[in-house]
Amino acid sequence: MDKKTKNRLIKLSITGIILGFLSELALTILYSWQIDFIKSSYIYFGLSIILMIAIGLSIIYMFLRIIMVYPLGSNFHYLLHFAVYDVSILIGGSLGKVILTQVINNLK
């Protein structure tokens, strides 16, 4: 594996873990709100949709930003790099869920 590919994979992994953690944090905060007027209205629905769109766009933007520094040779390599990125997002989200569950349980 050449140095560019190794750097790209490291950046994708770190960015994916951070984005997964932040996404889990944002979703946990949004869905744990106990305010009745927000949950029962269109404001809550709108905030949920906006948050999902923002998370999706940030995931795609960061992937393209990292990949475009060193463009890849074939479509298969893009797929493999996105798979690494996706798995790192899942790891970051799972890690965030474990940490947030521990924090919430300790606060109760």
Short mmCIF file of N, CA and C in Angstrom, two decimals:
data_model
loop_
_atom_site.label_atom_id
_atom_site.label_comp_id
_atom_site.label_asym_id
_atom_site.label_seq_id
_atom_site.Cartn_x
_atom_site.Cartn_y
_atom_site.Cartn_z
N MET A 1 0.85 -1.17 0.00
CA MET A 1 0.00 0.00 0.00
C MET A 1 0.90 1.23 0.00
N ASP A 2 0.63 2.13 -0.90
CA ASP A 2 1.47 3.33 -0.97
C ASP A 2 1.08 4.34 0.11
N LYS A 3 1.91 5.35 0.24
CA LYS A 3 1.75 6.33 1.33
C LYS A 3 0.46 7.15 1.18
N LYS A 4 0.09 7.49 -0.07
CA LYS A 4 -1.13 8.27 -0.28
C LYS A 4 -2.37 7.49 0.15
N THR A 5 -2.41 6.20 -0.20
CA THR A 5 -3.56 5.38 0.17
C THR A 5 -3.64 5.21 1.68
N LYS A 6 -2.51 5.00 2.31
CA LYS A 6 -2.48 4.83 3.77
C LYS A 6 -2.95 6.11 4.45
N ASN A 7 -2.48 7.27 3.99
CA ASN A 7 -2.91 8.55 4.56
C ASN A 7 -4.40 8.77 4.36
N ARG A 8 -4.89 8.43 3.17
CA ARG A 8 -6.31 8.60 2.87
C ARG A 8 -7.16 7.72 3.78
N LEU A 9 -6.75 6.47 3.96
CA LEU A 9 -7.52 5.56 4.82
C LEU A 9 -7.50 5.99 6.28
N ILE A 10 -6.36 6.49 6.73
CA ILE A 10 -6.27 6.98 8.11
C ILE A 10 -7.17 8.19 8.31
N LYS A 11 -7.14 9.12 7.36
CA LYS A 11 -8.00 10.31 7.46
C LYS A 11 -9.47 9.93 7.41
N LEU A 12 -9.82 8.98 6.51
CA LEU A 12 -11.21 8.54 6.42
C LEU A 12 -11.67 7.87 7.70
N SER A 13 -10.81 7.06 8.29
CA SER A 13 -11.17 6.35 9.52
C SER A 13 -11.37 7.32 10.68
N ILE A 14 -10.45 8.23 10.85
CA ILE A 14 -10.55 9.20 11.95
C ILE A 14 -11.76 10.10 11.77
N THR A 15 -11.95 10.60 10.55
CA THR A 15 -13.10 11.46 10.28
C THR A 15 -14.41 10.71 10.46
N GLY A 16 -14.45 9.46 10.02
CA GLY A 16 -15.66 8.65 10.18
C GLY A 16 -16.00 8.40 11.63
N ILE A 17 -15.01 8.09 12.45
CA ILE A 17 -15.26 7.86 13.87
C ILE A 17 -15.77 9.13 14.54
N ILE A 18 -15.17 10.26 14.20
CA ILE A 18 -15.61 11.53 14.79
C ILE A 18 -17.02 11.88 14.34
N LEU A 19 -17.31 11.73 13.03
CA LEU A 19 -18.66 12.03 12.54
C LEU A 19 -19.69 11.07 13.12
N GLY A 20 -19.35 9.81 13.25
CA GLY A 20 -20.28 8.85 13.85
C GLY A 20 -20.59 9.20 15.29
N PHE A 21 -19.57 9.58 16.04
CA PHE A 21 -19.77 9.97 17.43
C PHE A 21 -20.63 11.22 17.53
N LEU A 22 -20.31 12.24 16.72
CA LEU A 22 -21.08 13.49 16.76
C LEU A 22 -22.51 13.28 16.30
N SER A 23 -22.71 12.42 15.30
CA SER A 23 -24.08 12.13 14.84
C SER A 23 -24.89 11.46 15.93
N GLU A 24 -24.28 10.49 16.60
CA GLU A 24 -24.97 9.81 17.71
C GLU A 24 -25.28 10.78 18.83
N LEU A 25 -24.36 11.67 19.12
CA LEU A 25 -24.57 12.68 20.15
C LEU A 25 -25.74 13.59 19.78
N ALA A 26 -25.75 14.07 18.54
CA ALA A 26 -26.82 14.97 18.11
C ALA A 26 -28.17 14.27 18.12
N LEU A 27 -28.22 13.04 17.64
CA LEU A 27 -29.50 12.31 17.63
C LEU A 27 -29.97 11.97 19.03
N THR A 28 -29.05 11.63 19.91
CA THR A 28 -29.43 11.33 21.30
C THR A 28 -30.00 12.56 21.99
N ILE A 29 -29.36 13.69 21.78
CA ILE A 29 -29.85 14.93 22.40
C ILE A 29 -31.22 15.29 21.83
N LEU A 30 -31.39 15.17 20.51
CA LEU A 30 -32.66 15.54 19.90
C LEU A 30 -33.78 14.62 20.37
N TYR A 31 -33.53 13.33 20.43
CA TYR A 31 -34.59 12.39 20.79
C TYR A 31 -34.80 12.24 22.29
N SER A 32 -33.95 12.82 23.09
CA SER A 32 -34.16 12.73 24.54
C SER A 32 -34.80 13.99 25.11
N TRP A 33 -35.14 14.93 24.27
CA TRP A 33 -35.82 16.13 24.76
C TRP A 33 -37.17 15.74 25.36
N GLN A 34 -37.48 16.30 26.49
CA GLN A 34 -38.73 15.98 27.18
C GLN A 34 -39.72 17.14 27.10
N ILE A 35 -39.53 18.02 26.17
CA ILE A 35 -40.42 19.18 26.04
C ILE A 35 -41.62 18.77 25.19
N ASP A 36 -42.80 18.83 25.74
CA ASP A 36 -43.99 18.32 25.07
C ASP A 36 -44.37 19.13 23.83
N PHE A 37 -44.20 20.43 23.87
CA PHE A 37 -44.65 21.21 22.72
C PHE A 37 -43.74 20.99 21.51
N ILE A 38 -42.51 20.60 21.73
CA ILE A 38 -41.64 20.31 20.60
C ILE A 38 -41.93 18.92 20.04
N LYS A 39 -42.18 17.93 20.90
CA LYS A 39 -42.44 16.58 20.43
C LYS A 39 -43.79 16.47 19.73
N SER A 40 -44.74 17.27 20.12
CA SER A 40 -46.08 17.12 19.58
C SER A 40 -46.35 18.08 18.42
N SER A 41 -45.35 18.75 17.93
CA SER A 41 -45.62 19.72 16.88
C SER A 41 -44.76 19.46 15.66
N TYR A 42 -44.97 20.29 14.68
CA TYR A 42 -44.20 20.20 13.44
C TYR A 42 -42.77 20.70 13.62
N ILE A 43 -42.51 21.42 14.70
CA ILE A 43 -41.15 21.90 14.97
C ILE A 43 -40.21 20.73 15.19
N TYR A 44 -40.64 19.76 15.96
CA TYR A 44 -39.82 18.57 16.23
C TYR A 44 -39.57 17.79 14.95
N PHE A 45 -40.63 17.63 14.16
CA PHE A 45 -40.50 16.93 12.88
C PHE A 45 -39.53 17.66 11.95
N GLY A 46 -39.65 18.97 11.88
CA GLY A 46 -38.76 19.77 11.04
C GLY A 46 -37.32 19.71 11.51
N LEU A 47 -37.11 19.79 12.83
CA LEU A 47 -35.76 19.69 13.37
C LEU A 47 -35.14 18.32 13.06
N SER A 48 -35.95 17.27 13.17
CA SER A 48 -35.45 15.92 12.87
C SER A 48 -35.02 15.81 11.41
N ILE A 49 -35.83 16.31 10.51
CA ILE A 49 -35.52 16.24 9.08
C ILE A 49 -34.27 17.07 8.77
N ILE A 50 -34.20 18.27 9.31
CA ILE A 50 -33.03 19.14 9.07
C ILE A 50 -31.77 18.50 9.62
N LEU A 51 -31.86 17.90 10.80
CA LEU A 51 -30.69 17.24 11.40
C LEU A 51 -30.24 16.05 10.55
N MET A 52 -31.16 15.24 10.08
CA MET A 52 -30.81 14.10 9.24
C MET A 52 -30.16 14.55 7.93
N ILE A 53 -30.68 15.59 7.32
CA ILE A 53 -30.11 16.11 6.08
C ILE A 53 -28.72 16.67 6.34
N ALA A 54 -28.55 17.39 7.43
CA ALA A 54 -27.24 17.96 7.76
C ALA A 54 -26.20 16.87 8.02
N ILE A 55 -26.59 15.82 8.72
CA ILE A 55 -25.67 14.72 8.99
C ILE A 55 -25.29 14.02 7.68
N GLY A 56 -26.25 13.75 6.85
CA GLY A 56 -25.98 13.09 5.57
C GLY A 56 -25.07 13.91 4.67
N LEU A 57 -25.36 15.19 4.57
CA LEU A 57 -24.53 16.07 3.74
C LEU A 57 -23.11 16.22 4.28
N SER A 58 -22.98 16.27 5.61
CA SER A 58 -21.64 16.38 6.17
C SER A 58 -20.84 15.10 5.95
N ILE A 59 -21.49 13.96 6.02
CA ILE A 59 -20.81 12.69 5.75
C ILE A 59 -20.33 12.63 4.31
N ILE A 60 -21.17 12.97 3.39
CA ILE A 60 -20.78 12.94 1.97
C ILE A 60 -19.72 14.00 1.68
N TYR A 61 -19.89 15.20 2.22
CA TYR A 61 -18.93 16.27 1.98
C TYR A 61 -17.53 15.91 2.49
N MET A 62 -17.47 15.38 3.70
CA MET A 62 -16.15 15.03 4.25
C MET A 62 -15.50 13.90 3.47
N PHE A 63 -16.28 12.93 3.01
CA PHE A 63 -15.73 11.84 2.20
C PHE A 63 -15.14 12.40 0.91
N LEU A 64 -15.91 13.22 0.22
CA LEU A 64 -15.43 13.78 -1.05
C LEU A 64 -14.25 14.71 -0.84
N ARG A 65 -14.26 15.44 0.23
CA ARG A 65 -13.15 16.36 0.53
C ARG A 65 -11.83 15.59 0.72
N ILE A 66 -11.89 14.47 1.43
CA ILE A 66 -10.69 13.67 1.66
C ILE A 66 -10.27 12.95 0.40
N ILE A 67 -11.22 12.38 -0.34
CA ILE A 67 -10.90 11.60 -1.54
C ILE A 67 -10.35 12.49 -2.65
N MET A 68 -10.85 13.68 -2.80
CA MET A 68 -10.43 14.52 -3.91
C MET A 68 -9.00 15.06 -3.77
N VAL A 69 -8.40 14.95 -2.60
CA VAL A 69 -7.01 15.35 -2.45
C VAL A 69 -6.12 14.43 -3.29
N TYR A 70 -6.42 13.12 -3.23
CA TYR A 70 -5.71 12.12 -4.04
C TYR A 70 -6.76 11.28 -4.76
N PRO A 71 -7.14 11.66 -5.98
CA PRO A 71 -8.17 10.90 -6.70
C PRO A 71 -7.72 9.45 -6.93
N LEU A 72 -8.70 8.55 -6.92
CA LEU A 72 -8.42 7.13 -7.07
C LEU A 72 -8.49 6.72 -8.54
N GLY A 73 -7.92 5.55 -8.82
CA GLY A 73 -7.83 5.09 -10.21
C GLY A 73 -9.08 4.42 -10.73
N SER A 74 -9.82 3.68 -9.89
CA SER A 74 -10.98 2.96 -10.39
C SER A 74 -12.16 3.12 -9.44
N ASN A 75 -13.35 2.78 -9.96
CA ASN A 75 -14.56 2.88 -9.15
C ASN A 75 -14.55 1.89 -7.99
N PHE A 76 -13.91 0.75 -8.18
CA PHE A 76 -13.84 -0.25 -7.12
C PHE A 76 -13.08 0.28 -5.92
N HIS A 77 -12.05 1.07 -6.14
CA HIS A 77 -11.29 1.65 -5.03
C HIS A 77 -12.14 2.68 -4.27
N TYR A 78 -12.97 3.43 -5.00
CA TYR A 78 -13.89 4.35 -4.32
C TYR A 78 -14.84 3.58 -3.41
N LEU A 79 -15.33 2.45 -3.90
CA LEU A 79 -16.25 1.64 -3.12
C LEU A 79 -15.56 1.09 -1.87
N LEU A 80 -14.34 0.60 -2.01
CA LEU A 80 -13.61 0.09 -0.85
C LEU A 80 -13.32 1.18 0.17
N HIS A 81 -12.94 2.35 -0.31
CA HIS A 81 -12.67 3.46 0.61
C HIS A 81 -13.94 3.91 1.31
N PHE A 82 -15.07 3.93 0.58
CA PHE A 82 -16.32 4.31 1.22
C PHE A 82 -16.75 3.26 2.23
N ALA A 83 -16.46 1.99 1.96
CA ALA A 83 -16.78 0.93 2.92
C ALA A 83 -15.99 1.12 4.21
N VAL A 84 -14.71 1.47 4.10
CA VAL A 84 -13.90 1.76 5.29
C VAL A 84 -14.47 2.95 6.04
N TYR A 85 -14.86 3.98 5.30
CA TYR A 85 -15.44 5.18 5.88
C TYR A 85 -16.75 4.86 6.60
N ASP A 86 -17.58 4.05 5.96
CA ASP A 86 -18.87 3.68 6.53
C ASP A 86 -18.70 2.85 7.80
N VAL A 87 -17.79 1.91 7.78
CA VAL A 87 -17.54 1.09 8.97
C VAL A 87 -17.00 1.96 10.11
N SER A 88 -16.15 2.93 9.79
CA SER A 88 -15.63 3.80 10.85
C SER A 88 -16.73 4.69 11.42
N ILE A 89 -17.69 5.09 10.60
CA ILE A 89 -18.84 5.85 11.10
C ILE A 89 -19.67 4.98 12.04
N LEU A 90 -19.87 3.73 11.67
CA LEU A 90 -20.61 2.81 12.54
C LEU A 90 -19.88 2.57 13.86
N ILE A 91 -18.56 2.43 13.80
CA ILE A 91 -17.78 2.26 15.02
C ILE A 91 -17.88 3.50 15.91
N GLY A 92 -17.76 4.68 15.30
CA GLY A 92 -17.90 5.92 16.07
C GLY A 92 -19.27 6.07 16.67
N GLY A 93 -20.32 5.71 15.92
CA GLY A 93 -21.68 5.78 16.46
C GLY A 93 -21.89 4.80 17.60
N SER A 94 -21.36 3.58 17.45
CA SER A 94 -21.49 2.58 18.52
C SER A 94 -20.72 3.02 19.76
N LEU A 95 -19.54 3.54 19.56
CA LEU A 95 -18.74 4.05 20.67
C LEU A 95 -19.47 5.20 21.35
N GLY A 96 -20.04 6.09 20.56
CA GLY A 96 -20.81 7.21 21.12
C GLY A 96 -22.01 6.73 21.90
N LYS A 97 -22.70 5.72 21.39
CA LYS A 97 -23.87 5.19 22.09
C LYS A 97 -23.48 4.59 23.44
N VAL A 98 -22.37 3.86 23.48
CA VAL A 98 -21.92 3.26 24.74
C VAL A 98 -21.55 4.36 25.74
N ILE A 99 -20.80 5.34 25.28
CA ILE A 99 -20.38 6.43 26.17
C ILE A 99 -21.57 7.23 26.67
N LEU A 100 -22.48 7.57 25.76
CA LEU A 100 -23.65 8.36 26.16
C LEU A 100 -24.57 7.57 27.09
N THR A 101 -24.70 6.27 26.88
CA THR A 101 -25.50 5.44 27.78
C THR A 101 -24.89 5.43 29.18
N GLN A 102 -23.58 5.31 29.25
CA GLN A 102 -22.92 5.34 30.55
C GLN A 102 -23.10 6.68 31.25
N VAL A 103 -22.98 7.77 30.49
CA VAL A 103 -23.14 9.10 31.06
C VAL A 103 -24.56 9.31 31.55
N ILE A 104 -25.54 8.92 30.74
CA ILE A 104 -26.94 9.10 31.12
C ILE A 104 -27.28 8.25 32.33
N ASN A 105 -26.78 7.01 32.37
CA ASN A 105 -27.04 6.15 33.53
C ASN A 105 -26.39 6.69 34.80
N ASN A 106 -25.23 7.30 34.68
CA ASN A 106 -24.57 7.87 35.85
C ASN A 106 -25.27 9.14 36.35
N LEU A 107 -25.96 9.85 35.47
CA LEU A 107 -26.65 11.08 35.88
C LEU A 107 -27.96 10.77 36.60
N LYS A 108 -28.52 9.59 36.40
CA LYS A 108 -29.81 9.25 37.02
C LYS A 108 -29.66 8.85 38.45
#
